[in-house]
């Protein structure tokens, strides 16, 4: 079944792995967020694409949730000793990938092209597509000032309350090659349990992508990133409370109005089912914490059943 997954980083990577454990990997296209991309120490980092890449290649660090397993930090220790920037954590193995990508980008190659090559080299059978090859950057407005996504998230520990999220370059951004084709051919559309504002938001901010998704005629299922109204990790709960007015499943569903027909959310939020249905979105309650392969399989059974595709 040709499947498209919209995904951010940690929740996106975990879910992408769940998807390819249940659907043949070659049938799966992941469309990833590039709003967090940054240049640090002279290298181009695509945090969310890398989380997906590492998760699908089986190289990710489960505990930390980002970066590679068996990582070492010698390069960054040297940077620190020399008084360089160390707020953004880059492991030695990770840096190797960034070097290859950065060189290719400087040689004029598109991010989508480089990403495909990295995925191939790491044995990933699914397609991993950046939403766009154009520069699209997420900015976070707070009382303390405006920060790039990673500066707010990592350097400031996402403590500042978010007044607004803006996507610089989104207006002019075109979908990366393959994105519209994948959506046109899709049989099942999935939205990962990623942050709706800063992970899925930048993908939907590309007008042609949103329009293509709105036109689809196939089941679309989103999985909520909140469990018991709380994010498993990161700022999604606080952002929903502040920017959407609450942390119930209906508030999550509201972020995807007109885009999904089903929201899968956790048993801990069961009480919110009626409010989801009132939005015209089908509520599906299950356990959504992807702690191991069994949990991922059970979540995917619910997702596929919800999509009416469970053979
Ligand atoms: P980021 O780009 O690295 O911040 O990652 P994402 O936006 O893709 O994912 C962050 C979200 O993933 C957080 O809001 C978490 O609550 C959610 N998340 C992480 N692990 C799980 C899980 O096992 N189940 C569910 N339902 N959500 C998860
Ligand atoms: Ca991210």
mmCIF file of C-alpha atoms and ligand atoms in Angstrom:
data_model
loop_
_atom_site.group_PDB
_atom_site.id
_atom_site.type_symbol
_atom_site.label_atom_id
_atom_site.label_comp_id
_atom_site.label_asym_id
_atom_site.label_seq_id
_atom_site.Cartn_x
_atom_site.Cartn_y
_atom_site.Cartn_z
ATOM 1 C CA UNK A 1 0.000 0.000 0.000
ATOM 2 C CA UNK A 2 1.576 3.274 -1.124
ATOM 3 C CA UNK A 3 1.894 5.269 2.071
ATOM 4 C CA UNK A 4 2.979 8.828 2.754
ATOM 5 C CA UNK A 5 4.007 9.853 6.263
ATOM 6 C CA UNK A 6 4.369 13.482 7.328
ATOM 7 C CA UNK A 7 6.980 13.581 10.050
ATOM 8 C CA UNK A 8 9.151 15.674 12.353
ATOM 9 C CA UNK A 9 12.130 14.341 14.292
ATOM 10 C CA UNK A 10 11.822 12.194 17.406
ATOM 11 C CA UNK A 11 8.119 11.288 17.183
ATOM 12 C CA UNK A 12 8.467 11.245 13.404
ATOM 13 C CA UNK A 13 11.413 8.861 13.448
ATOM 14 C CA UNK A 14 9.841 6.485 15.959
ATOM 15 C CA UNK A 15 6.635 6.408 13.989
ATOM 16 C CA UNK A 16 8.373 6.018 10.614
ATOM 17 C CA UNK A 17 10.047 2.926 12.030
ATOM 18 C CA UNK A 18 6.669 1.602 13.226
ATOM 19 C CA UNK A 19 5.277 2.176 9.731
ATOM 20 C CA UNK A 20 8.024 0.260 7.902
ATOM 21 C CA UNK A 21 7.694 -2.616 10.346
ATOM 22 C CA UNK A 22 4.068 -3.011 9.179
ATOM 23 C CA UNK A 23 4.119 -1.831 5.562
ATOM 24 C CA UNK A 24 6.805 -2.819 3.024
ATOM 25 C CA UNK A 25 9.479 -0.087 3.327
ATOM 26 C CA UNK A 26 9.672 0.421 -0.432
ATOM 27 C CA UNK A 27 5.982 1.458 -0.403
ATOM 28 C CA UNK A 28 6.630 4.185 2.158
ATOM 29 C CA UNK A 29 7.550 7.823 1.503
ATOM 30 C CA UNK A 30 8.353 10.036 4.455
ATOM 31 C CA UNK A 31 7.977 13.780 3.912
ATOM 32 C CA UNK A 32 10.147 15.514 6.480
ATOM 33 C CA UNK A 33 10.340 18.915 8.092
ATOM 34 C CA UNK A 34 13.205 21.240 7.175
ATOM 35 C CA UNK A 35 12.122 24.246 9.257
ATOM 36 C CA UNK A 36 14.711 23.338 11.941
ATOM 37 C CA UNK A 37 17.633 23.129 9.537
ATOM 38 C CA UNK A 38 20.648 25.129 10.586
ATOM 39 C CA UNK A 39 24.254 25.791 9.893
ATOM 40 C CA UNK A 40 26.487 25.128 12.861
ATOM 41 C CA UNK A 41 30.297 24.979 12.908
ATOM 42 C CA UNK A 42 30.201 25.340 9.149
ATOM 43 C CA UNK A 43 28.078 22.262 8.520
ATOM 44 C CA UNK A 44 24.488 22.012 7.338
ATOM 45 C CA UNK A 45 22.349 20.081 9.832
ATOM 46 C CA UNK A 46 18.858 18.802 9.006
ATOM 47 C CA UNK A 47 17.824 17.578 12.466
ATOM 48 C CA UNK A 48 14.455 16.099 11.546
ATOM 49 C CA UNK A 49 15.527 14.425 8.289
ATOM 50 C CA UNK A 50 18.429 12.892 10.184
ATOM 51 C CA UNK A 51 16.190 11.529 12.952
ATOM 52 C CA UNK A 52 14.135 9.798 10.269
ATOM 53 C CA UNK A 53 17.187 8.600 8.380
ATOM 54 C CA UNK A 54 18.834 7.176 11.500
ATOM 55 C CA UNK A 55 15.589 5.583 12.700
ATOM 56 C CA UNK A 56 14.943 3.876 9.364
ATOM 57 C CA UNK A 57 18.576 2.780 9.053
ATOM 58 C CA UNK A 58 18.470 1.338 12.586
ATOM 59 C CA UNK A 59 21.314 3.644 13.656
ATOM 60 C CA UNK A 60 19.399 5.918 16.021
ATOM 61 C CA UNK A 61 19.943 6.294 19.740
ATOM 62 C CA UNK A 62 16.740 5.099 21.407
ATOM 63 C CA UNK A 63 17.473 6.604 24.803
ATOM 64 C CA UNK A 64 18.461 10.078 23.709
ATOM 65 C CA UNK A 65 15.813 10.163 20.994
ATOM 66 C CA UNK A 66 18.074 11.985 18.495
ATOM 67 C CA UNK A 67 21.435 11.318 16.893
ATOM 68 C CA UNK A 68 23.219 8.031 16.502
ATOM 69 C CA UNK A 69 23.719 5.100 18.833
ATOM 70 C CA UNK A 70 27.271 4.337 20.033
ATOM 71 C CA UNK A 71 28.117 7.962 19.541
ATOM 72 C CA UNK A 72 31.302 9.625 20.776
ATOM 73 C CA UNK A 73 31.902 13.337 21.279
ATOM 74 C CA UNK A 74 35.592 13.914 20.626
ATOM 75 C CA UNK A 75 35.140 16.538 17.944
ATOM 76 C CA UNK A 76 32.787 18.577 20.124
ATOM 77 C CA UNK A 77 35.152 18.273 23.105
ATOM 78 C CA UNK A 78 37.858 19.776 20.940
ATOM 79 C CA UNK A 79 35.499 22.529 19.800
ATOM 80 C CA UNK A 80 34.785 23.274 23.455
ATOM 81 C CA UNK A 81 38.468 23.297 24.408
ATOM 82 C CA UNK A 82 39.103 25.763 21.593
ATOM 83 C CA UNK A 83 36.268 28.054 22.639
ATOM 84 C CA UNK A 84 33.947 27.179 19.730
ATOM 85 C CA UNK A 85 30.149 26.935 19.709
ATOM 86 C CA UNK A 86 28.901 23.823 21.523
ATOM 87 C CA UNK A 87 25.248 24.571 22.273
ATOM 88 C CA UNK A 88 24.141 22.288 19.453
ATOM 89 C CA UNK A 89 25.289 18.751 20.226
ATOM 90 C CA UNK A 90 26.973 17.042 17.295
ATOM 91 C CA UNK A 91 28.451 13.596 17.802
ATOM 92 C CA UNK A 92 31.467 12.332 15.866
ATOM 93 C CA UNK A 93 29.520 9.864 13.710
ATOM 94 C CA UNK A 94 26.831 12.441 13.086
ATOM 95 C CA UNK A 95 29.438 15.000 11.999
ATOM 96 C CA UNK A 96 30.683 12.562 9.363
ATOM 97 C CA UNK A 97 27.263 12.629 7.728
ATOM 98 C CA UNK A 98 27.040 16.407 8.012
ATOM 99 C CA UNK A 99 30.390 16.789 6.269
ATOM 100 C CA UNK A 100 29.293 14.705 3.303
ATOM 101 C CA UNK A 101 25.963 16.511 3.050
ATOM 102 C CA UNK A 102 27.483 19.958 3.417
ATOM 103 C CA UNK A 103 30.036 19.326 0.704
ATOM 104 C CA UNK A 104 27.324 18.097 -1.672
ATOM 105 C CA UNK A 105 25.106 21.118 -0.959
ATOM 106 C CA UNK A 106 28.046 23.479 -1.538
ATOM 107 C CA UNK A 107 28.654 21.759 -4.856
ATOM 108 C CA UNK A 108 25.151 22.878 -5.795
ATOM 109 C CA UNK A 109 23.175 19.694 -5.247
ATOM 110 C CA UNK A 110 19.638 19.833 -3.891
ATOM 111 C CA UNK A 111 18.851 18.707 -0.343
ATOM 112 C CA UNK A 112 16.391 16.128 -1.685
ATOM 113 C CA UNK A 113 19.068 14.652 -3.917
ATOM 114 C CA UNK A 114 21.649 14.487 -1.126
ATOM 115 C CA UNK A 115 19.106 13.033 1.311
ATOM 116 C CA UNK A 116 18.197 10.298 -1.174
ATOM 117 C CA UNK A 117 21.845 9.431 -1.615
ATOM 118 C CA UNK A 118 22.485 9.272 2.122
ATOM 119 C CA UNK A 119 19.412 7.063 2.576
ATOM 120 C CA UNK A 120 20.590 4.741 -0.189
ATOM 121 C CA UNK A 121 24.087 4.542 1.281
ATOM 122 C CA UNK A 122 22.609 3.630 4.675
ATOM 123 C CA UNK A 123 20.420 0.909 3.165
ATOM 124 C CA UNK A 124 17.085 2.675 3.684
ATOM 125 C CA UNK A 125 14.484 1.388 1.214
ATOM 126 C CA UNK A 126 11.840 4.011 1.937
ATOM 127 C CA UNK A 127 11.959 7.407 0.283
ATOM 128 C CA UNK A 128 12.853 10.259 2.624
ATOM 129 C CA UNK A 129 11.933 13.594 1.049
ATOM 130 C CA UNK A 130 12.465 17.036 2.504
ATOM 131 C CA UNK A 131 9.192 18.976 2.155
ATOM 132 C CA UNK A 132 11.115 21.495 0.072
ATOM 133 C CA UNK A 133 14.593 22.094 -1.320
ATOM 134 C CA UNK A 134 14.082 25.813 -0.834
ATOM 135 C CA UNK A 135 15.068 27.629 2.328
ATOM 136 C CA UNK A 136 12.164 27.434 4.778
ATOM 137 C CA UNK A 137 13.021 28.422 8.351
ATOM 138 C CA UNK A 138 10.927 28.270 11.484
ATOM 139 C CA UNK A 139 11.117 31.312 13.758
ATOM 140 C CA UNK A 140 9.751 31.384 17.280
ATOM 141 C CA UNK A 141 8.480 34.705 18.616
ATOM 142 C CA UNK A 142 8.651 35.015 22.401
ATOM 143 C CA UNK A 143 8.660 37.825 24.933
ATOM 144 C CA UNK A 144 12.440 37.416 25.181
ATOM 145 C CA UNK A 145 12.855 37.856 21.429
ATOM 146 C CA UNK A 146 12.718 35.888 18.209
ATOM 147 C CA UNK A 147 14.755 32.713 17.901
ATOM 148 C CA UNK A 148 15.417 30.087 15.275
ATOM 149 C CA UNK A 149 13.699 26.805 16.160
ATOM 150 C CA UNK A 150 16.827 25.035 17.395
ATOM 151 C CA UNK A 151 18.089 28.060 19.287
ATOM 152 C CA UNK A 152 14.785 28.257 21.162
ATOM 153 C CA UNK A 153 14.520 24.490 21.543
ATOM 154 C CA UNK A 154 18.091 23.507 22.379
ATOM 155 C CA UNK A 155 20.024 26.568 23.513
ATOM 156 C CA UNK A 156 17.136 28.021 25.544
ATOM 157 C CA UNK A 157 15.593 24.665 26.519
ATOM 158 C CA UNK A 158 12.199 25.700 25.001
ATOM 159 C CA UNK A 159 11.441 27.607 28.198
ATOM 160 C CA UNK A 160 10.232 30.872 26.659
ATOM 161 C CA UNK A 161 6.491 30.907 26.093
ATOM 162 C CA UNK A 162 5.696 30.939 22.379
ATOM 163 C CA UNK A 163 3.690 33.900 21.127
ATOM 164 C CA UNK A 164 3.822 32.906 17.458
ATOM 165 C CA UNK A 165 5.474 30.491 15.042
ATOM 166 C CA UNK A 166 6.527 31.809 11.643
ATOM 167 C CA UNK A 167 7.846 30.017 8.574
ATOM 168 C CA UNK A 168 10.250 32.229 6.671
ATOM 169 C CA UNK A 169 10.377 31.388 2.975
ATOM 170 C CA UNK A 170 7.225 29.240 3.045
ATOM 171 C CA UNK A 171 5.359 31.484 0.607
ATOM 172 C CA UNK A 172 7.927 31.014 -2.107
ATOM 173 C CA UNK A 173 8.847 27.419 -1.250
ATOM 174 C CA UNK A 174 8.073 24.746 -3.833
ATOM 175 C CA UNK A 175 7.622 21.090 -2.897
ATOM 176 C CA UNK A 176 10.812 19.074 -3.374
ATOM 177 C CA UNK A 177 10.893 16.745 -6.398
ATOM 178 C CA UNK A 178 8.823 13.648 -5.688
ATOM 179 C CA UNK A 179 6.627 15.176 -2.990
ATOM 180 C CA UNK A 180 3.579 15.984 -5.138
ATOM 181 C CA UNK A 181 4.029 12.736 -7.085
ATOM 182 C CA UNK A 182 4.029 10.733 -3.841
ATOM 183 C CA UNK A 183 0.891 12.499 -2.611
ATOM 184 C CA UNK A 184 -0.852 12.008 -5.973
ATOM 185 C CA UNK A 185 -0.166 8.263 -5.855
ATOM 186 C CA UNK A 186 -0.884 7.783 -2.156
ATOM 187 C CA UNK A 187 -3.252 5.109 -0.859
ATOM 188 C CA UNK A 188 -2.805 5.922 2.815
ATOM 189 C CA UNK A 189 -1.767 9.224 4.348
ATOM 190 C CA UNK A 190 -0.344 9.235 7.862
ATOM 191 C CA UNK A 191 0.613 12.116 10.134
ATOM 192 C CA UNK A 192 3.207 11.071 12.705
ATOM 193 C CA UNK A 193 2.849 11.934 16.399
ATOM 194 C CA UNK A 194 5.056 14.954 15.838
ATOM 195 C CA UNK A 195 4.699 18.499 17.079
ATOM 196 C CA UNK A 196 1.777 19.945 15.051
ATOM 197 C CA UNK A 197 3.162 23.495 15.152
ATOM 198 C CA UNK A 198 6.873 23.193 14.537
ATOM 199 C CA UNK A 199 7.227 19.783 12.873
ATOM 200 C CA UNK A 200 4.101 19.255 10.758
ATOM 201 C CA UNK A 201 3.300 22.984 10.507
ATOM 202 C CA UNK A 202 6.291 23.836 8.289
ATOM 203 C CA UNK A 203 5.403 21.006 5.877
ATOM 204 C CA UNK A 204 1.809 22.216 5.606
ATOM 205 C CA UNK A 205 3.065 25.789 5.161
ATOM 206 C CA UNK A 206 4.195 24.864 1.644
ATOM 207 C CA UNK A 207 0.992 25.847 -0.160
ATOM 208 C CA UNK A 208 1.200 23.255 -2.927
ATOM 209 C CA UNK A 209 1.697 20.468 -0.383
ATOM 210 C CA UNK A 210 -1.292 21.547 1.693
ATOM 211 C CA UNK A 211 -3.451 21.865 -1.418
ATOM 212 C CA UNK A 212 -2.425 18.409 -2.651
ATOM 213 C CA UNK A 213 -3.208 16.896 0.755
ATOM 214 C CA UNK A 214 -6.600 18.598 0.843
ATOM 215 C CA UNK A 215 -7.438 17.078 -2.551
ATOM 216 C CA UNK A 216 -6.551 13.493 -1.598
ATOM 217 C CA UNK A 217 -9.328 10.912 -1.730
ATOM 218 C CA UNK A 218 -7.745 8.270 0.496
ATOM 219 C CA UNK A 219 -7.839 7.651 4.254
ATOM 220 C CA UNK A 220 -5.745 10.057 6.304
ATOM 221 C CA UNK A 221 -4.875 9.159 9.882
ATOM 222 C CA UNK A 222 -2.984 11.307 12.393
ATOM 223 C CA UNK A 223 -1.502 9.996 15.637
ATOM 224 C CA UNK A 224 -1.517 12.380 18.588
ATOM 225 C CA UNK A 225 1.849 13.250 20.156
ATOM 226 C CA UNK A 226 0.205 13.793 23.549
ATOM 227 C CA UNK A 227 -0.414 11.116 26.154
ATOM 228 C CA UNK A 228 -2.573 12.173 29.068
ATOM 229 C CA UNK A 229 -2.420 15.715 27.732
ATOM 230 C CA UNK A 230 1.379 15.719 28.031
ATOM 231 C CA UNK A 231 4.112 15.479 25.436
ATOM 232 C CA UNK A 232 6.246 12.359 25.757
ATOM 233 C CA UNK A 233 9.157 14.724 25.188
ATOM 234 C CA UNK A 234 9.498 18.364 24.189
ATOM 235 C CA UNK A 235 7.223 21.396 24.060
ATOM 236 C CA UNK A 236 4.141 20.159 22.140
ATOM 237 C CA UNK A 237 1.854 20.266 25.202
ATOM 238 C CA UNK A 238 2.804 23.805 26.165
ATOM 239 C CA UNK A 239 2.453 24.987 22.576
ATOM 240 C CA UNK A 240 -0.971 23.385 22.186
ATOM 241 C CA UNK A 241 -2.147 24.939 25.441
ATOM 242 C CA UNK A 242 -0.944 28.373 24.422
ATOM 243 C CA UNK A 243 -1.552 28.413 20.678
ATOM 244 C CA UNK A 244 -4.562 26.089 20.323
ATOM 245 C CA UNK A 245 -6.210 26.731 23.691
ATOM 246 C CA UNK A 246 -5.842 23.260 25.214
ATOM 247 C CA UNK A 247 -4.215 19.845 25.170
ATOM 248 C CA UNK A 248 -7.169 17.529 24.528
ATOM 249 C CA UNK A 249 -7.347 15.229 21.486
ATOM 250 C CA UNK A 250 -9.810 17.694 19.948
ATOM 251 C CA UNK A 251 -7.186 20.429 20.164
ATOM 252 C CA UNK A 252 -4.755 18.153 18.315
ATOM 253 C CA UNK A 253 -7.414 17.237 15.730
ATOM 254 C CA UNK A 254 -8.117 20.944 15.272
ATOM 255 C CA UNK A 255 -4.549 21.408 14.003
ATOM 256 C CA UNK A 256 -5.304 19.033 11.109
ATOM 257 C CA UNK A 257 -8.799 20.207 10.141
ATOM 258 C CA UNK A 258 -9.664 19.251 6.579
ATOM 259 C CA UNK A 259 -6.536 17.110 6.341
ATOM 260 C CA UNK A 260 -7.273 13.973 8.364
ATOM 261 C CA UNK A 261 -10.383 11.866 8.873
ATOM 262 C CA UNK A 262 -9.126 9.942 11.882
ATOM 263 C CA UNK A 263 -7.159 10.829 15.012
ATOM 264 C CA UNK A 264 -5.530 7.983 16.920
ATOM 265 C CA UNK A 265 -4.827 8.956 20.527
ATOM 266 C CA UNK A 266 -3.972 7.364 23.824
ATOM 267 C CA UNK A 267 -6.275 5.575 26.282
ATOM 268 C CA UNK A 268 -5.224 8.164 28.840
ATOM 269 C CA UNK A 269 -7.148 10.762 26.795
ATOM 270 C CA UNK A 270 -10.207 8.595 26.165
ATOM 271 C CA UNK A 271 -12.522 11.196 27.715
ATOM 272 C CA UNK A 272 -11.812 13.489 24.778
ATOM 273 C CA UNK A 273 -13.285 11.176 22.144
ATOM 274 C CA UNK A 274 -16.687 12.860 21.780
ATOM 275 C CA UNK A 275 -15.164 16.263 21.215
ATOM 276 C CA UNK A 276 -13.006 14.829 18.415
ATOM 277 C CA UNK A 277 -16.084 13.280 16.768
ATOM 278 C CA UNK A 278 -17.846 16.657 16.977
ATOM 279 C CA UNK A 279 -15.108 18.067 14.735
ATOM 280 C CA UNK A 280 -15.990 15.447 12.119
ATOM 281 C CA UNK A 281 -12.839 13.463 12.868
ATOM 282 C CA UNK A 282 -13.109 9.804 13.816
ATOM 283 C CA UNK A 283 -11.624 9.159 17.268
ATOM 284 C CA UNK A 284 -9.613 5.958 17.722
ATOM 285 C CA UNK A 285 -8.382 5.158 21.211
ATOM 286 C CA UNK A 286 -5.424 2.852 21.778
ATOM 287 C CA UNK A 287 -2.049 2.798 23.484
ATOM 288 C CA UNK A 288 0.276 5.112 21.595
ATOM 289 C CA UNK A 289 3.596 4.959 23.481
ATOM 290 C CA UNK A 290 6.088 3.339 21.077
ATOM 291 C CA UNK A 291 8.364 1.861 23.713
ATOM 292 C CA UNK A 292 9.246 -1.356 21.844
ATOM 293 C CA UNK A 293 8.494 -3.357 18.725
ATOM 294 C CA UNK A 294 5.364 -4.874 20.247
ATOM 295 C CA UNK A 295 3.997 -1.462 21.118
ATOM 296 C CA UNK A 296 4.807 -0.156 17.642
ATOM 297 C CA UNK A 297 3.028 -3.133 16.051
ATOM 298 C CA UNK A 298 -0.091 -2.654 18.159
ATOM 299 C CA UNK A 299 -0.212 1.042 17.358
ATOM 300 C CA UNK A 300 0.086 0.290 13.630
ATOM 301 C CA UNK A 301 -2.695 -2.311 13.856
ATOM 302 C CA UNK A 302 -4.980 0.409 15.219
ATOM 303 C CA UNK A 303 -3.825 2.862 12.564
ATOM 304 C CA UNK A 304 -4.378 0.412 9.698
ATOM 305 C CA UNK A 305 -7.669 -0.779 11.087
ATOM 306 C CA UNK A 306 -8.772 2.834 11.379
ATOM 307 C CA UNK A 307 -7.818 3.402 7.776
ATOM 308 C CA UNK A 308 -10.050 0.489 6.824
ATOM 309 C CA UNK A 309 -7.002 -1.065 5.243
ATOM 310 C CA UNK A 310 -6.449 -3.879 7.693
ATOM 311 C CA UNK A 311 -6.708 -6.941 5.470
HETATM 312 P P1 LIG B 1 11.233 16.733 17.085
HETATM 313 O O1 LIG B 1 11.268 17.362 15.735
HETATM 314 O O2 LIG B 1 12.485 15.974 17.388
HETATM 315 O O3 LIG B 1 10.798 17.642 18.169
HETATM 316 O O4 LIG B 1 10.181 15.574 17.006
HETATM 317 P P2 LIG B 1 8.678 15.429 16.543
HETATM 318 O O5 LIG B 1 7.972 16.710 16.392
HETATM 319 O O6 LIG B 1 8.636 14.467 15.416
HETATM 320 O O7 LIG B 1 8.158 14.644 17.780
HETATM 321 C C1 LIG B 1 7.983 15.234 19.041
HETATM 322 C C2 LIG B 1 6.737 14.645 19.636
HETATM 323 O O8 LIG B 1 6.829 13.228 19.620
HETATM 324 C C3 LIG B 1 6.537 15.017 21.082
HETATM 325 O O9 LIG B 1 5.449 15.905 21.174
HETATM 326 C C4 LIG B 1 6.253 13.690 21.775
HETATM 327 O O10 LIG B 1 5.157 13.776 22.644
HETATM 328 C C5 LIG B 1 5.990 12.751 20.619
HETATM 329 N N1 LIG B 1 6.356 11.371 20.877
HETATM 330 C C6 LIG B 1 7.593 10.869 21.066
HETATM 331 N N2 LIG B 1 7.534 9.541 21.292
HETATM 332 C C7 LIG B 1 6.221 9.198 21.232
HETATM 333 C C8 LIG B 1 5.498 7.981 21.384
HETATM 334 O O11 LIG B 1 6.067 6.910 21.620
HETATM 335 N N3 LIG B 1 4.144 8.044 21.240
HETATM 336 C C9 LIG B 1 3.478 9.215 20.987
HETATM 337 N N4 LIG B 1 2.155 9.183 20.876
HETATM 338 N N5 LIG B 1 4.137 10.375 20.846
HETATM 339 C C10 LIG B 1 5.469 10.375 20.961
HETATM 340 CA CA1 LIG B 2 12.488 18.998 14.929
#
